[in-house]
CSV table of C-alpha atoms in Angstrom, one decimal:
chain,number,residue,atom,x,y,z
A,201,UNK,CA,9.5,71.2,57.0
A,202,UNK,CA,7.3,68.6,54.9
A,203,UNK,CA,3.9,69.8,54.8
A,204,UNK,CA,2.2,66.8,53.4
A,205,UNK,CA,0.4,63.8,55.9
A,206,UNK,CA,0.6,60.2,56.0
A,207,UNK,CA,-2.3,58.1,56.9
A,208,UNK,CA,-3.9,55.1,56.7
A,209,UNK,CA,-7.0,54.2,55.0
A,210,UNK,CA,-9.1,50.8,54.0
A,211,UNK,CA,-9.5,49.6,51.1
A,212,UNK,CA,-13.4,48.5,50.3
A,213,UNK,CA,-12.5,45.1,48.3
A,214,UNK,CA,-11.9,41.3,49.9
A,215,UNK,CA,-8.7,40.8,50.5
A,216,UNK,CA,-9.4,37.5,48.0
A,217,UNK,CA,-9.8,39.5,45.3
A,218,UNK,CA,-6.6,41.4,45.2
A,219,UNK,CA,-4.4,38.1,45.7
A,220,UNK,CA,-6.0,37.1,42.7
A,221,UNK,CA,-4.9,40.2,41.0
A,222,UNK,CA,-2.0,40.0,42.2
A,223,UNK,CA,-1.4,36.2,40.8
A,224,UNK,CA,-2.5,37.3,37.3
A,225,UNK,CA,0.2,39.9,37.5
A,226,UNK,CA,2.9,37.7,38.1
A,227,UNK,CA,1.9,34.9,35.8
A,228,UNK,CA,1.9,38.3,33.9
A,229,UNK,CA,5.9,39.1,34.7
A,230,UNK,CA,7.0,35.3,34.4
A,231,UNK,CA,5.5,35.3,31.0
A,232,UNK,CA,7.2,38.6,30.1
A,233,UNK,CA,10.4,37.1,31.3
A,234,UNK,CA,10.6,39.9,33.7
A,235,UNK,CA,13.4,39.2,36.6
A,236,UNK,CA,13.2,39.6,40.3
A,237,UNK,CA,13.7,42.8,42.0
A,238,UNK,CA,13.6,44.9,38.6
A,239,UNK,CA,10.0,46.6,39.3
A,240,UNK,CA,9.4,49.2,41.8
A,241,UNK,CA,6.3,47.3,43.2
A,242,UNK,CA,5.6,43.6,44.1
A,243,UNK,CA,2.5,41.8,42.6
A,244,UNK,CA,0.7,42.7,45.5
A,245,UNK,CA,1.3,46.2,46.0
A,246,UNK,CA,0.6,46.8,42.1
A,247,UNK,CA,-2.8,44.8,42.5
A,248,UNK,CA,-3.7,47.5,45.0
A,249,UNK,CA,-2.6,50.3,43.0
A,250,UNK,CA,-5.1,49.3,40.2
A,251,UNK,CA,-7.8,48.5,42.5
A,252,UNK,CA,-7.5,51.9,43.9
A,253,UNK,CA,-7.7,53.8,40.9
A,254,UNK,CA,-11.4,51.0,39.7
A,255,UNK,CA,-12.6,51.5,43.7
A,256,UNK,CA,-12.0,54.8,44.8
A,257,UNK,CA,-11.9,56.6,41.1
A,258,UNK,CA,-8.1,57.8,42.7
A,259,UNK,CA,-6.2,59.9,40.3
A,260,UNK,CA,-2.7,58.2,39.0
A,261,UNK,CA,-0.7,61.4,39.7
A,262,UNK,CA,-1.6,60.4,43.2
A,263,UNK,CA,-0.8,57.0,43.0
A,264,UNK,CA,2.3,57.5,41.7
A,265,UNK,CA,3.2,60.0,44.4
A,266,UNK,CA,1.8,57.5,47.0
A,267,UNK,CA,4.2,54.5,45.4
A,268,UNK,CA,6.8,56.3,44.6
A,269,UNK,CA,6.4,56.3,40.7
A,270,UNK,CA,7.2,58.4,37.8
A,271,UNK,CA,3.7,59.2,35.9
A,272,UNK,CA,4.6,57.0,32.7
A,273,UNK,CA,5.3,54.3,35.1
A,274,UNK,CA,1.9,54.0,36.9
A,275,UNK,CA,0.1,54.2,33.8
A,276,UNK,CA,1.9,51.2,32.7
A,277,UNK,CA,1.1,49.5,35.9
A,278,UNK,CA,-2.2,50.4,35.4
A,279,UNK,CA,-2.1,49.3,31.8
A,280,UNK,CA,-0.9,46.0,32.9
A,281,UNK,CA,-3.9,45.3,35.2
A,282,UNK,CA,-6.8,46.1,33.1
A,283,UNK,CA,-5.1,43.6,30.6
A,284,UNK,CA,-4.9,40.6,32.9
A,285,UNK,CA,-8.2,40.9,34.3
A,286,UNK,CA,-10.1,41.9,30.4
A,287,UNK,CA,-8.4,38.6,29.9
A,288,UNK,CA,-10.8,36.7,32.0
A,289,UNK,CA,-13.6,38.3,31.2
A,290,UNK,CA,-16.5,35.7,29.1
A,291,UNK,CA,-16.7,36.5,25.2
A,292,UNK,CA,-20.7,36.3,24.1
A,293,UNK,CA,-20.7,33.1,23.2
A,294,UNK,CA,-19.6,31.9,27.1
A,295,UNK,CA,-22.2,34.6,28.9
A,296,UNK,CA,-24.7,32.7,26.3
A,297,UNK,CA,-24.2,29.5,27.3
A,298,UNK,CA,-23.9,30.1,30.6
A,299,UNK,CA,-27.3,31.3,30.3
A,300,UNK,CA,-28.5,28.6,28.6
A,301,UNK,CA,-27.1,26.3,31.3
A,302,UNK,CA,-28.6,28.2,33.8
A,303,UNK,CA,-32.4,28.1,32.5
A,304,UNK,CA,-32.9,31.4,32.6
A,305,UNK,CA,-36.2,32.5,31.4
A,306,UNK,CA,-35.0,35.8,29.7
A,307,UNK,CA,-32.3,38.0,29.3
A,308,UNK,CA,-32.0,42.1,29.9
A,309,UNK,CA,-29.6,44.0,27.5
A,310,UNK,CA,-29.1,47.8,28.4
A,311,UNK,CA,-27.0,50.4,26.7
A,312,UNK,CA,-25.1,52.3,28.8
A,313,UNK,CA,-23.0,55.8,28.6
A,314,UNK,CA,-19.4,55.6,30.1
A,315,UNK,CA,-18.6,59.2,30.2
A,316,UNK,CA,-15.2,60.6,29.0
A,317,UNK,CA,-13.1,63.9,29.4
A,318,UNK,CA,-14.4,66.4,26.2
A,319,UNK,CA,-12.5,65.4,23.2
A,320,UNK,CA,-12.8,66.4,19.6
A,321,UNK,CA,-13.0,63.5,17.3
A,322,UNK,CA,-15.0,64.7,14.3
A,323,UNK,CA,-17.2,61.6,12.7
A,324,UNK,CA,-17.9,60.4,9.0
A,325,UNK,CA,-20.7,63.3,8.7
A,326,UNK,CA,-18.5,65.9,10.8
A,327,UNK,CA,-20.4,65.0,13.8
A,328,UNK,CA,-18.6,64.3,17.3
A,329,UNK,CA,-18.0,60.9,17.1
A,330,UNK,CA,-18.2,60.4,21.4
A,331,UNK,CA,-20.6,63.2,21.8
A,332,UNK,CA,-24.0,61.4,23.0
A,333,UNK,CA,-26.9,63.7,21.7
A,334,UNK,CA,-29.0,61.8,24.3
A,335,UNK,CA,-26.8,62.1,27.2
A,336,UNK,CA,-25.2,65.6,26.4
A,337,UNK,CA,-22.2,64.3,26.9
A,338,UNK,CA,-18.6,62.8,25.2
A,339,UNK,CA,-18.9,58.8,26.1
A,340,UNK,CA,-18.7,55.3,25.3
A,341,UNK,CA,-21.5,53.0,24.5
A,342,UNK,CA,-21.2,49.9,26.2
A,343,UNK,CA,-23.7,47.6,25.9
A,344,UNK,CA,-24.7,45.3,28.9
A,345,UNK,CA,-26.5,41.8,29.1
A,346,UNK,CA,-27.7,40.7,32.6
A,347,UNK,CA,-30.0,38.0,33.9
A,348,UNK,CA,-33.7,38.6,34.6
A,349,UNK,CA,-32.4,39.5,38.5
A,350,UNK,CA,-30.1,42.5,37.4
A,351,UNK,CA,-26.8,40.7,37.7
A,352,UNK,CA,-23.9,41.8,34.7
A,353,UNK,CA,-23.0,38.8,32.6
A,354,UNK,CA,-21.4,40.1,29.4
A,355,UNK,CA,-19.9,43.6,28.7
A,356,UNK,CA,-19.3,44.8,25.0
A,357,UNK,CA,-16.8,46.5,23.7
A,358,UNK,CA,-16.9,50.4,23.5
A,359,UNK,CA,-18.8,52.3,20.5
A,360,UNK,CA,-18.5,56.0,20.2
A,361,UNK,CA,-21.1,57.5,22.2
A,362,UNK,CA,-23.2,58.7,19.2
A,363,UNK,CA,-24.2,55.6,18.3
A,364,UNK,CA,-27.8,54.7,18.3
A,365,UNK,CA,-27.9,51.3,20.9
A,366,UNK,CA,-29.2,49.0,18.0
A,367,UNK,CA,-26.6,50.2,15.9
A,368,UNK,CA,-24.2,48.9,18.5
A,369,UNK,CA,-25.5,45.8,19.2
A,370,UNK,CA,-26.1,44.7,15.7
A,371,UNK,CA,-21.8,45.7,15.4
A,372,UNK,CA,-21.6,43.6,18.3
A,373,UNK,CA,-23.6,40.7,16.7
A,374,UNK,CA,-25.8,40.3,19.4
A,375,UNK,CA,-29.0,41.2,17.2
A,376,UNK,CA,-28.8,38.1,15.7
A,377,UNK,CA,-27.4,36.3,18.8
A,378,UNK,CA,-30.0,37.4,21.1
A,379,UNK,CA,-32.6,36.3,18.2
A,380,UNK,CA,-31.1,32.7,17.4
A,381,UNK,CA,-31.6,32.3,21.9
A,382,UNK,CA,-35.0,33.2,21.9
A,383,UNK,CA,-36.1,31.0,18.7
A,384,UNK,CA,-34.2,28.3,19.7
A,385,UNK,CA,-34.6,28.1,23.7
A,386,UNK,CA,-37.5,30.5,23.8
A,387,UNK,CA,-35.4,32.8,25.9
A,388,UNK,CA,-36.6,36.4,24.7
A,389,UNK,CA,-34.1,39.5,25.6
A,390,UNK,CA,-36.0,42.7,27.6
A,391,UNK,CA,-35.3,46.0,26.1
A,392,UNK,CA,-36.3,49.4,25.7
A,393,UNK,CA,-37.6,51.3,22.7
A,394,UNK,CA,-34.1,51.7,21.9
A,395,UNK,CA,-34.0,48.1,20.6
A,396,UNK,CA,-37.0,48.8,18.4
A,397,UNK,CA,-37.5,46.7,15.5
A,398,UNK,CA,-34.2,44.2,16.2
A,399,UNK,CA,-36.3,41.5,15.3
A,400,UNK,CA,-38.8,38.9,17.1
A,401,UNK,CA,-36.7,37.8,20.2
A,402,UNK,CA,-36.8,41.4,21.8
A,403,UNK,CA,-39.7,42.3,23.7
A,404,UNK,CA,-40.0,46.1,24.1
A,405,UNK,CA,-42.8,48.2,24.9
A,406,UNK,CA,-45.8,49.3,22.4
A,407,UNK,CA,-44.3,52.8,21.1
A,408,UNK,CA,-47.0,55.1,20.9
A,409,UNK,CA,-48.6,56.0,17.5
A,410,UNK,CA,-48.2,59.4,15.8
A,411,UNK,CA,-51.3,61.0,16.3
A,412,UNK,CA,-53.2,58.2,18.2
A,413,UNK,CA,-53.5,56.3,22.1
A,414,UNK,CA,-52.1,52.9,23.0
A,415,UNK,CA,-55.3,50.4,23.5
A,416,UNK,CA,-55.9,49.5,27.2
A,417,UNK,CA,-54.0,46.3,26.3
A,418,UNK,CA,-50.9,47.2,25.4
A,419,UNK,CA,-50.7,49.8,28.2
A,420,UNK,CA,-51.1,47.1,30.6
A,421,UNK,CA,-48.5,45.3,28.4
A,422,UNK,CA,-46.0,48.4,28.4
A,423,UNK,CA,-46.6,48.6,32.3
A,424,UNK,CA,-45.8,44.8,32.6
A,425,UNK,CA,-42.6,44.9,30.3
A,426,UNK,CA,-40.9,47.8,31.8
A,427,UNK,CA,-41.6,46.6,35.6
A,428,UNK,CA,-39.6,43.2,34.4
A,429,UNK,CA,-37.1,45.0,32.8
A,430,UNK,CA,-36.6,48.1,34.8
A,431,UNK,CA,-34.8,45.2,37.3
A,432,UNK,CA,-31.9,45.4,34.3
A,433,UNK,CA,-30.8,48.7,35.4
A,434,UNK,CA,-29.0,47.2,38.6
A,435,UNK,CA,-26.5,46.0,36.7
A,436,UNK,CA,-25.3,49.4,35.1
A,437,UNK,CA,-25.7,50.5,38.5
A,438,UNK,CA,-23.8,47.4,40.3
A,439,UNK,CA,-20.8,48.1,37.8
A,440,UNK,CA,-20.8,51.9,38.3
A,441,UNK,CA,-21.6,52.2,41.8
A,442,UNK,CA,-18.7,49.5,42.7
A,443,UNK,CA,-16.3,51.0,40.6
A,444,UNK,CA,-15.5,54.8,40.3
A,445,UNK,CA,-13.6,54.6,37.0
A,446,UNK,CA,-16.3,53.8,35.2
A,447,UNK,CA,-18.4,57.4,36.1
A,448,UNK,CA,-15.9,58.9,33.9
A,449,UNK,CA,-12.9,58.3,31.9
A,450,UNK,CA,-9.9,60.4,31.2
A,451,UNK,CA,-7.8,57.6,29.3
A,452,UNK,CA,-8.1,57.1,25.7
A,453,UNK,CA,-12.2,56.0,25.3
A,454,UNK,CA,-11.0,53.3,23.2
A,455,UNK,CA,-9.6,52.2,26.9
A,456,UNK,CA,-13.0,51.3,28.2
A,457,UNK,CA,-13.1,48.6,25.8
A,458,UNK,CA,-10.6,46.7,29.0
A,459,UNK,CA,-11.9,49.2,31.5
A,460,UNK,CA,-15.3,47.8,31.2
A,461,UNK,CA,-14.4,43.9,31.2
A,462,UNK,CA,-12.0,44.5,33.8
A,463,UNK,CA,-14.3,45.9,36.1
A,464,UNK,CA,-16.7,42.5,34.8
A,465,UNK,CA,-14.4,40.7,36.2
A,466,UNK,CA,-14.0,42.1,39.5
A,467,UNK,CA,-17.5,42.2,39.9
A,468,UNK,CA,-18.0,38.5,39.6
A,469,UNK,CA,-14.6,37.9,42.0
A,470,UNK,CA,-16.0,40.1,44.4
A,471,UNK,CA,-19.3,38.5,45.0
A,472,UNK,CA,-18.3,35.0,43.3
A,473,UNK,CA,-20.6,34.9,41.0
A,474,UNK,CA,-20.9,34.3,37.0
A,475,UNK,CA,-24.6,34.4,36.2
């Protein structure tokens, strides 16, 4: 007698969205000259499989088991997905001019942690290379930009989780990026104190002096600063709230590289929007 149960269950994503999906996987199979009736899933039923696993953080033991599909298999389904939608997903120099085209009057960037399984991956000075000494935690850095409203509209790639944030963004180039949009279209980027000292197009608040107090000034400054800029957090919180995978990772963390702009890009399909 079988002792496991069948049942139904709704999945929290427009319908929309996962036809899309399911297009970009079978531009995906016509392009790997893949024939008909040689995969174990259609486009569409694949497309739900991977929105599963973003949506509902499900585990792909279990979506194999609910599909029918050897292990290896639905990790190369899952592969698949997060390839055709990191695809789509705006390089820096797009999210920029979008932004520019848009008028905005500043930008946000925010660092965030996407936290991985415990791994040992000893760096150059014998340090864990994904251990976060400020999160206490194995992650990835990933590095967000977002409008002055909160809303995601360029995701970097993934940096070991030790990394300082302006370390990352100056390997991402957006120290001078972020810079050249501020002199150039007075569009100044919001940070924290993270950001210190990345040059004249960051406003951060006043760090607090050894030994001495912040002038009435610059408290009312700080206050000012971080009320604009706490708004930036709703887009760390958009992307992990929506999507489960991105609490924590068990993949490879070089994986949240396409994790990350996968999840971008379902983001922007699921409330249509770009900036």
């Amino acid at each position: 007698m079988s002792t496991s149960v069948t049942y139904t269950a709704v999945l929290d994503v427009k319908r929309s969205t996962a036809e899309h999906l399911a297009r970009l996987l079978r531009d995906h199979r016509i392009a790997a000259g893949t024939r008909r009736g040689r995969r174990a899933l259609g486009c569409f039923r694949q497309a739900v499989l991977i929105l599963r696993w973003f949506i509902d953080g499900t585990r792909l033991s279990q979506l194999g088991c609910d599909n029918g599909l050897s292990a290896s298999t639905a990790y190369r389904y899952l592969h698949e997905g997060l390839a055709v939608l990191a695809a789509g997903a705006p390089d820096l120099a797009t999210a920029l001019k979008r932004a520019e085209a848009a008028g905005l009057t500043h930008l946000n960037l925010d660092g965030t942690l996407v936290r991985t399984d415990r791994l040992a991956a000893p760096g150059p000075n014998g340090a864990d290379l994904w251990w976060s000494g400020k999160h206490k935690h194995h992650g990835g850095n990933v590095q967000v930009i977002s409008t002055p409203d909160g809303w995601p509209i360029w995701v970097s790639p993934v940096r070991p989780g030790r990394e300082h944030d302006t370390t990352c963004a100056r390997h991402h180039g957006l120290i001078d990026a972020l810079n050249r949009m501020a002199a150039e279209l007075d569009m100044p980027t919001l940070v924290d104190l993270g950001y210190e000292n990345a040059g004249d197009g960051f406003r951060h608040p006043h760090k607090k002096p050894a030994g001495g107090e912040l002038t009435e000034a610059q408290q009312t400054y700080n206050k000012v600063i971080r009320g604009i800029h706490g708004v930036c957090e709703r887009a760390n919180s958009l992307l992990k709230t929506t999507f489960k995978a991105l609490r924590r990772v068990s993949l490879d963390p070089s994986r949240i590289t396409k994790i990350a702009a996968a999840a971008l890009v379902l983001l922007q399909l699921e409330y249509d929007r770009t900036i």
